[in-house]
Tab-separated table of C-alpha atoms and ligand atoms in Angstrom:
chain	number	residue	atom	x	y	z
P	1	MET	CA	29.281	30.455	121.593
P	2	ALA	CA	26.463	29.488	119.253
P	3	LYS	CA	24.997	32.343	117.217
P	4	SER	CA	21.547	33.391	118.231
P	5	TYR	CA	18.700	35.091	116.345
P	6	SER	CA	15.547	36.674	117.695
P	7	ILE	CA	12.516	36.381	115.428
P	8	ALA	CA	9.263	38.330	115.684
P	9	VAL	CA	6.353	36.030	114.889
P	10	ILE	CA	3.001	37.320	113.645
P	11	GLY	CA	0.871	34.186	113.307
P	12	GLY	CA	-2.091	36.282	112.214
P	13	ASP	CA	-5.581	35.105	111.360
P	14	GLY	CA	-7.413	31.965	110.284
P	15	THR	CA	-4.974	29.181	109.491
P	16	GLY	CA	-1.981	31.559	109.769
P	17	PRO	CA	-1.043	30.372	113.284
P	18	GLU	CA	-1.321	26.693	112.266
P	19	VAL	CA	1.139	26.925	109.385
P	20	THR	CA	3.368	29.241	111.421
P	21	ARG	CA	3.686	26.587	114.141
P	22	GLU	CA	5.005	24.081	111.601
P	23	ALA	CA	7.438	26.588	110.121
P	24	LEU	CA	8.863	27.362	113.579
P	25	LYS	CA	9.121	23.626	114.311
P	26	VAL	CA	11.222	23.071	111.189
P	27	MET	CA	13.352	26.174	111.826
P	28	GLN	CA	14.124	24.886	115.330
P	29	ALA	CA	15.110	21.515	113.881
P	30	ALA	CA	17.490	23.302	111.517
P	31	ALA	CA	18.882	25.406	114.371
P	32	ALA	CA	19.607	22.265	116.406
P	33	LYS	CA	21.286	20.574	113.474
P	34	PHE	CA	23.452	23.547	112.463
P	35	ASN	CA	24.163	24.684	115.981
P	36	PHE	CA	22.591	28.106	116.309
P	37	LYS	CA	19.819	29.428	118.539
P	38	LEU	CA	16.426	30.873	117.636
P	39	SER	CA	14.127	32.719	119.989
P	40	PHE	CA	10.585	33.553	118.943
P	41	THR	CA	8.479	36.446	120.245
P	42	GLU	CA	4.815	36.371	119.258
P	43	PHE	CA	2.731	39.405	118.291
P	44	ASP	CA	-1.053	39.353	117.977
P	45	PHE	CA	-1.391	41.753	115.033
P	46	GLY	CA	-4.226	40.855	112.703
P	47	ALA	CA	-7.987	40.826	112.410
P	48	ALA	CA	-8.826	39.654	115.929
P	49	ARG	CA	-6.856	42.488	117.488
P	50	TYR	CA	-8.259	44.992	114.992
P	51	LEU	CA	-11.847	43.917	115.686
P	52	ARG	CA	-11.187	44.186	119.435
P	53	THR	CA	-9.230	47.446	119.558
P	54	GLY	CA	-9.601	49.196	116.189
P	55	GLU	CA	-5.809	49.120	115.797
P	56	THR	CA	-3.939	47.470	112.960
P	57	LEU	CA	-0.386	48.073	114.210
P	58	PRO	CA	-0.278	49.669	117.668
P	59	ALA	CA	1.940	52.718	118.315
P	60	GLY	CA	5.567	51.686	118.583
P	61	ALA	CA	5.037	48.376	116.781
P	62	VAL	CA	7.324	49.211	113.868
P	63	ALA	CA	10.068	50.412	116.223
P	64	GLU	CA	9.624	47.191	118.197
P	65	MET	CA	10.080	45.122	115.014
P	66	ARG	CA	13.436	46.787	114.411
P	67	LYS	CA	14.845	45.031	117.484
P	68	PHE	CA	14.529	41.613	115.848
P	69	ASN	CA	16.732	39.853	113.323
P	70	ALA	CA	13.729	39.020	111.142
P	71	ILE	CA	9.944	38.709	111.090
P	72	PHE	CA	7.824	35.678	110.301
P	73	LEU	CA	4.254	36.389	109.182
P	74	GLY	CA	1.613	33.630	108.941
P	75	ALA	CA	-1.356	35.255	107.220
P	76	ILE	CA	-3.701	38.128	107.860
P	77	GLY	CA	-7.279	38.613	106.704
P	78	HIS	CA	-10.760	37.925	108.036
P	79	PRO	CA	-14.212	37.998	106.402
P	80	ASP	CA	-15.436	40.550	108.999
P	81	VAL	CA	-12.765	43.117	108.106
P	82	LYS	CA	-13.247	45.225	105.010
P	83	PRO	CA	-10.613	44.460	102.314
P	84	GLY	CA	-7.682	46.852	102.377
P	85	ILE	CA	-7.584	47.701	106.070
P	86	LEU	CA	-5.271	44.954	107.272
P	87	GLU	CA	-3.331	44.848	104.003
P	88	LEU	CA	-2.515	48.557	104.186
P	89	GLY	CA	-2.340	48.819	107.963
P	90	ILE	CA	-0.116	45.827	108.607
P	91	LEU	CA	1.501	44.240	105.567
P	92	LEU	CA	2.184	47.276	103.382
P	93	ARG	CA	3.023	49.449	106.377
P	94	LEU	CA	5.701	47.023	107.545
P	95	ARG	CA	7.065	46.703	104.004
P	96	PHE	CA	7.303	50.455	103.581
P	97	GLU	CA	8.449	51.515	107.042
P	98	LEU	CA	11.060	48.769	107.262
P	99	ASP	CA	12.044	49.572	103.666
P	100	GLN	CA	11.725	45.958	102.530
P	101	TYR	CA	12.366	46.921	98.957
P	102	ILE	CA	12.697	43.427	97.510
P	103	ASN	CA	9.858	40.937	97.251
P	104	LEU	CA	11.638	37.664	96.585
P	105	ARG	CA	9.535	34.887	95.118
P	106	PRO	CA	11.186	31.590	94.233
P	107	VAL	CA	9.090	29.729	91.661
P	108	ARG	CA	10.285	26.163	91.911
P	109	LEU	CA	8.386	22.972	91.176
P	110	PHE	CA	9.301	20.533	93.933
P	111	PRO	CA	9.465	16.800	93.152
P	112	GLY	CA	6.125	15.044	93.307
P	113	VAL	CA	4.177	18.309	93.100
P	114	GLU	CA	1.590	18.619	90.376
P	115	THR	CA	1.776	21.600	88.046
P	116	PRO	CA	-1.122	22.573	85.787
P	117	LEU	CA	1.404	22.911	82.961
P	118	LYS	CA	1.298	19.765	80.882
P	119	GLY	CA	4.638	18.087	80.331
P	120	LYS	CA	6.590	20.388	82.661
P	121	THR	CA	8.778	18.886	85.387
P	122	PRO	CA	11.015	20.284	88.157
P	123	GLU	CA	13.687	20.708	85.460
P	124	HIS	CA	11.505	23.275	83.692
P	125	ILE	CA	10.186	25.324	86.605
P	126	ASP	CA	13.027	26.713	88.700
P	127	MET	CA	13.267	30.487	88.735
P	128	VAL	CA	13.177	33.438	91.103
P	129	VAL	CA	11.096	36.561	90.610
P	130	VAL	CA	12.571	39.722	92.116
P	131	ARG	CA	9.657	42.127	92.549
P	132	GLU	CA	10.355	45.738	93.513
P	133	ASN	CA	8.386	46.120	96.731
P	134	THR	CA	8.194	49.789	97.789
P	135	GLY	CA	7.518	51.867	94.682
P	136	GLY	CA	5.276	52.162	91.660
P	137	ILE	CA	1.526	52.243	91.969
P	138	TYR	CA	1.772	51.057	95.571
P	139	THR	CA	3.036	54.477	96.715
P	140	ALA	CA	-0.526	55.867	96.817
P	141	HIS	CA	0.261	58.963	94.777
P	142	GLY	CA	-2.923	60.169	93.181
P	143	GLY	CA	-6.382	61.108	94.183
P	144	ALA	CA	-9.959	61.514	93.207
P	145	THR	CA	-12.141	64.531	92.549
P	146	ARG	CA	-15.847	64.992	91.811
P	147	VAL	CA	-16.338	61.657	93.544
P	148	GLY	CA	-19.778	60.167	93.098
P	149	THR	CA	-20.670	62.430	90.206
P	150	PRO	CA	-20.752	61.451	86.531
P	151	ASP	CA	-17.576	63.540	86.128
P	152	GLU	CA	-15.547	61.645	88.718
P	153	ILE	CA	-11.811	61.518	88.059
P	154	ALA	CA	-9.344	59.169	89.741
P	155	THR	CA	-5.587	58.875	89.310
P	156	GLN	CA	-3.100	56.397	90.740
P	157	LEU	CA	0.423	57.088	89.650
P	158	MET	CA	3.272	54.732	88.887
P	159	VAL	CA	6.116	56.454	90.717
P	160	TYR	CA	9.761	55.457	90.309
P	161	ASP	CA	13.057	57.163	90.941
P	162	ARG	CA	16.461	56.020	89.754
P	163	ARG	CA	17.688	55.051	93.239
P	164	THR	CA	14.693	52.759	93.853
P	165	VAL	CA	15.132	51.134	90.454
P	166	ASP	CA	18.906	50.755	90.806
P	167	ARG	CA	18.839	49.144	94.224
P	168	CYS	CA	16.303	46.584	93.064
P	169	LEU	CA	18.250	45.820	89.891
P	170	ARG	CA	21.494	45.487	91.853
P	171	TYR	CA	19.897	42.919	94.158
P	172	ALA	CA	18.638	40.966	91.134
P	173	PHE	CA	21.991	41.033	89.314
P	174	GLU	CA	23.855	39.953	92.457
P	175	LEU	CA	21.392	37.109	92.985
P	176	LYS	CA	21.859	36.081	89.360
P	177	ARG	CA	25.626	36.092	89.763
P	178	ARG	CA	25.360	33.778	92.807
P	179	ARG	CA	22.966	31.441	91.007
P	180	ASN	CA	25.186	31.320	87.915
P	181	ALA	CA	28.145	30.366	90.109
P	182	SER	CA	26.108	27.664	91.838
P	183	ASN	CA	24.986	25.776	88.737
P	184	PRO	CA	25.872	25.955	85.015
P	185	LYS	CA	22.235	25.356	84.101
P	186	TYR	CA	21.413	28.768	85.594
P	187	ALA	CA	24.457	30.392	83.978
P	188	ALA	CA	23.133	29.335	80.574
P	189	LYS	CA	20.027	31.482	81.090
P	190	PRO	CA	19.669	35.266	81.085
P	191	ILE	CA	18.402	37.634	83.717
P	192	THR	CA	15.091	38.966	82.401
P	193	LEU	CA	13.718	42.443	82.954
P	194	ILE	CA	9.932	42.505	82.737
P	195	HIS	CA	8.085	45.764	82.037
P	196	LYS	CA	5.855	47.375	79.435
P	197	ARG	CA	8.186	49.861	77.837
P	198	ASN	CA	6.309	49.945	74.557
P	199	VAL	CA	3.495	51.771	76.365
P	200	LEU	CA	4.880	52.932	79.730
P	201	THR	CA	7.454	55.024	77.961
P	202	TYR	CA	8.648	56.944	81.026
P	203	CYS	CA	8.819	54.291	83.745
P	204	GLY	CA	9.639	51.537	81.281
P	205	ASP	CA	12.422	53.584	79.793
P	206	LEU	CA	13.866	54.343	83.235
P	207	TRP	CA	13.907	50.627	84.165
P	208	TYR	CA	15.282	49.545	80.790
P	209	ARG	CA	18.124	52.070	80.680
P	210	ALA	CA	19.054	51.392	84.289
P	211	PHE	CA	19.042	47.632	83.583
P	212	GLU	CA	21.181	47.939	80.456
P	213	GLU	CA	23.647	50.361	82.032
P	214	MET	CA	24.131	48.409	85.243
P	215	GLY	CA	24.336	45.093	83.411
P	216	ALA	CA	26.917	46.286	80.886
P	217	LYS	CA	29.040	48.068	83.444
P	218	GLU	CA	28.908	45.960	86.592
P	219	PHE	CA	27.706	42.513	85.496
P	220	PRO	CA	29.060	42.113	81.949
P	221	GLU	CA	29.269	38.294	82.185
P	222	ILE	CA	25.502	37.990	82.773
P	223	LYS	CA	23.259	37.581	79.728
P	224	ARG	CA	20.403	40.062	79.666
P	225	ASP	CA	16.923	39.680	78.230
P	226	TYR	CA	13.804	41.833	78.254
P	227	ASN	CA	10.102	40.841	78.074
P	228	HIS	CA	6.979	42.943	78.053
P	229	ILE	CA	4.769	41.914	80.973
P	230	ASP	CA	1.971	40.587	78.773
P	231	ALA	CA	4.388	38.419	76.811
P	232	ALA	CA	6.114	37.284	80.003
P	233	ASN	CA	2.774	35.979	81.278
P	234	MET	CA	2.499	33.926	78.140
P	235	TRP	CA	6.052	32.567	78.351
P	236	PHE	CA	5.720	31.696	82.056
P	237	VAL	CA	3.001	29.277	80.978
P	238	LYS	CA	4.411	28.091	77.655
P	239	ASN	CA	8.182	28.039	78.340
P	240	PRO	CA	8.908	28.561	82.043
P	241	GLU	CA	12.304	26.935	81.469
P	242	TRP	CA	13.455	30.093	79.681
P	243	PHE	CA	13.528	31.984	82.986
P	244	ASP	CA	16.004	32.054	85.828
P	245	VAL	CA	16.032	35.444	87.597
P	246	ALA	CA	13.227	37.754	86.462
P	247	VAL	CA	13.149	41.302	87.820
P	248	THR	CA	10.190	43.652	87.620
P	249	GLU	CA	8.368	46.585	89.137
P	250	ASN	CA	5.842	46.306	91.953
P	251	LEU	CA	2.407	45.800	90.372
P	252	PHE	CA	3.617	43.675	87.459
P	253	GLY	CA	5.497	41.611	90.030
P	254	ASP	CA	2.409	41.237	92.187
P	255	ILE	CA	0.469	39.827	89.278
P	256	ILE	CA	3.086	37.591	87.731
P	257	THR	CA	4.087	36.037	91.071
P	258	ASP	CA	0.543	34.730	91.532
P	259	LEU	CA	0.916	33.111	88.127
P	260	GLY	CA	4.279	31.795	89.337
P	261	ALA	CA	2.649	30.345	92.460
P	262	MET	CA	0.151	28.440	90.352
P	263	ILE	CA	2.693	26.912	87.986
P	264	GLN	CA	4.765	25.704	90.952
P	265	GLY	CA	1.762	23.856	92.377
P	266	GLY	CA	-0.358	26.453	94.125
P	267	LEU	CA	-0.498	28.601	97.221
P	268	GLY	CA	0.183	25.629	99.477
P	269	VAL	CA	3.804	25.568	98.340
P	270	ALA	CA	4.597	29.191	97.394
P	271	SER	CA	6.835	31.145	99.794
P	272	GLY	CA	7.939	34.754	99.720
P	273	GLY	CA	10.248	37.194	101.410
P	274	ASN	CA	9.978	40.965	101.890
P	275	ILE	CA	13.623	41.803	102.081
P	276	ASN	CA	15.631	44.762	103.232
P	277	PRO	CA	19.160	43.548	102.432
P	278	THR	CA	20.636	45.758	105.142
P	279	GLY	CA	17.718	45.739	107.590
P	280	ILE	CA	14.827	43.688	108.928
P	281	SER	CA	13.188	41.298	106.480
P	282	MET	CA	9.817	39.572	106.713
P	283	PHE	CA	8.905	36.135	105.382
P	284	GLU	CA	5.492	34.720	104.619
P	285	PRO	CA	3.648	31.966	102.815
P	286	MET	CA	1.936	33.425	99.747
P	287	GLY	CA	-1.465	32.018	100.660
P	288	GLY	CA	-4.045	33.846	102.706
P	289	SER	CA	-5.639	33.038	106.053
P	290	ALA	CA	-8.078	30.464	104.521
P	291	PRO	CA	-10.592	31.037	107.357
P	292	LYS	CA	-12.872	28.151	106.426
P	293	TYR	CA	-10.123	25.640	107.225
P	294	THR	CA	-9.228	27.129	110.618
P	295	GLY	CA	-8.520	24.565	113.327
P	296	GLN	CA	-8.990	21.551	111.061
P	297	ASN	CA	-5.324	20.598	110.673
P	298	VAL	CA	-5.780	20.272	106.892
P	299	ILE	CA	-3.917	23.271	105.497
P	300	ASN	CA	-0.575	22.778	103.743
P	301	PRO	CA	2.346	24.156	105.779
P	302	ILE	CA	4.961	23.695	103.017
P	303	ALA	CA	4.749	27.340	101.885
P	304	ALA	CA	5.229	28.570	105.458
P	305	ILE	CA	8.081	26.126	106.039
P	306	GLY	CA	9.721	27.318	102.823
P	307	ALA	CA	9.394	30.905	104.049
P	308	GLY	CA	11.135	29.832	107.255
P	309	GLY	CA	13.980	28.401	105.179
P	310	MET	CA	14.269	31.679	103.272
P	311	LEU	CA	14.388	33.529	106.591
P	312	LEU	CA	17.291	31.385	107.804
P	313	ASP	CA	19.154	31.896	104.546
P	314	THR	CA	18.641	35.658	104.686
P	315	VAL	CA	19.898	36.081	108.256
P	316	GLY	CA	23.072	34.265	107.153
P	317	GLU	CA	22.391	30.601	107.954
P	318	HIS	CA	22.786	29.472	104.360
P	319	GLN	CA	23.343	25.783	105.150
P	320	ALA	CA	20.231	25.699	107.296
P	321	GLY	CA	18.211	27.430	104.591
P	322	ALA	CA	19.379	24.914	102.010
P	323	ALA	CA	18.647	22.044	104.410
P	324	VAL	CA	15.058	23.228	104.829
P	325	GLU	CA	14.634	23.268	101.066
P	326	GLN	CA	16.142	19.767	100.780
P	327	ALA	CA	13.855	18.523	103.556
P	328	ILE	CA	10.837	19.935	101.718
P	329	MET	CA	11.993	18.157	98.573
P	330	ALA	CA	12.235	14.911	100.537
P	331	THR	CA	8.682	15.367	101.812
P	332	THR	CA	6.620	16.557	98.842
P	333	PRO	CA	6.911	13.242	96.941
P	334	LYS	CA	5.253	11.486	99.911
P	335	MET	CA	2.233	13.798	99.857
P	336	LYS	CA	-0.842	12.918	97.793
P	337	SER	CA	-1.573	16.523	96.873
P	338	GLN	CA	-0.573	20.030	97.883
P	339	ASN	CA	-4.179	21.114	98.323
P	340	ALA	CA	-5.793	21.610	101.706
P	341	GLY	CA	-7.535	18.471	102.933
P	342	ARG	CA	-6.084	16.240	100.243
P	343	MET	CA	-2.467	15.957	101.332
P	344	GLY	CA	-2.896	12.465	102.799
P	345	PHE	CA	-1.502	13.924	106.036
P	346	GLY	CA	-2.486	16.595	108.536
P	347	THR	CA	-0.787	19.993	108.823
P	348	THR	CA	1.184	18.909	111.895
P	349	GLU	CA	2.251	15.598	110.318
P	350	VAL	CA	3.677	17.375	107.288
P	351	GLY	CA	5.605	19.657	109.656
P	352	ASP	CA	6.882	16.604	111.556
P	353	MET	CA	7.985	14.931	108.320
P	354	VAL	CA	9.939	17.967	107.131
P	355	ALA	CA	11.492	18.439	110.585
P	356	ALA	CA	12.512	14.778	110.651
P	357	ALA	CA	14.062	15.092	107.185
P	358	ILE	CA	16.294	17.898	108.484
L	1	IPM	C1	1.111	40.122	97.932
L	1	IPM	C2	-0.296	40.571	98.236
L	1	IPM	C3	-0.274	42.037	98.683
L	1	IPM	C4	0.286	42.873	97.543
L	1	IPM	C5	-1.626	42.559	99.150
L	1	IPM	C6	-2.222	41.692	100.238
L	1	IPM	C7	-1.550	43.994	99.612
L	1	IPM	O1	-1.125	40.384	97.146
L	1	IPM	O2	1.932	40.070	98.857
L	1	IPM	O3	1.406	39.792	96.779
L	1	IPM	O4	-0.461	43.322	96.676
L	1	IPM	O5	1.495	43.079	97.525
L	2	MN	MN1	-0.174	39.531	95.436
């Protein structure tokens, strides 16, 4: 009997549902081609529900999510909802409660896509950032006293423990080992740890020692490199071809993956996964809900489609995941631009083209 996967779908706000529709279309095309089944169950979490009911995630929602093989998230965010509410109440809550401790961000320049980096081609921009996704400054340790007075004090702590660091590093090293085996051009490059150990002497030291120890002991064939985060920002722009797998802590990863999205052609093409390697993972386009484009059929679905491909790969359908990526690479050269409204095609047409290329 054909394998079957049940996917929770949170289309979300603004243009989220539009790009989600195209991603599901392409995933179904891949399922038909590689002979497995996908069933989608939609959830209405997001701004509209929050504005109606005051709830971000209703009681039992996280437990409900655990029944699925994976989650697809379109985008959440709405101008009428104060920043932070939906991010904390939906996105970060799912990441934390489902223990999605890896934020996986491929930074790959697809053929025909314009990068702002002069002289760089798909050969030069092909890396993966592994961002730790549950620890660090995102843990909300800290507080504020004397608020509103001239003596106000606020703290927000970068919190890491060895287990959290080790499990992230192990994922990154294992990914690097698979990439090295897949292509000698990757094997020629190191895995790079990114931190700021010249200043963050406690957390940076923990990450660096853990990286060196694990690398030497368990992955001795993999070359290791280290960059401070500020320097890494510079090298991402100047010499992106130096990088293959880059691993880093949560906040540094948040920042550098937006830089990564830009050098690969923008938010229209940048996909990401929130991964629990032994649990329920969640995939999303990097871009937001782009409310001003809602309903116009002009937003780029490539990032969402790419996230769908990552989802298929993560649940174990590796051929289907690779086929989605190939189909994207067959489509991007036909598009005029990756920017909303300038693609030369509508959102649904781009989805149709990628689905047909499967
Ligand atoms: C991301 C986003 C989130 C983050 C926000 C929306 C909370 O920027 O996925 O990178 O900071 O992780
Ligand atoms: Mn971010």
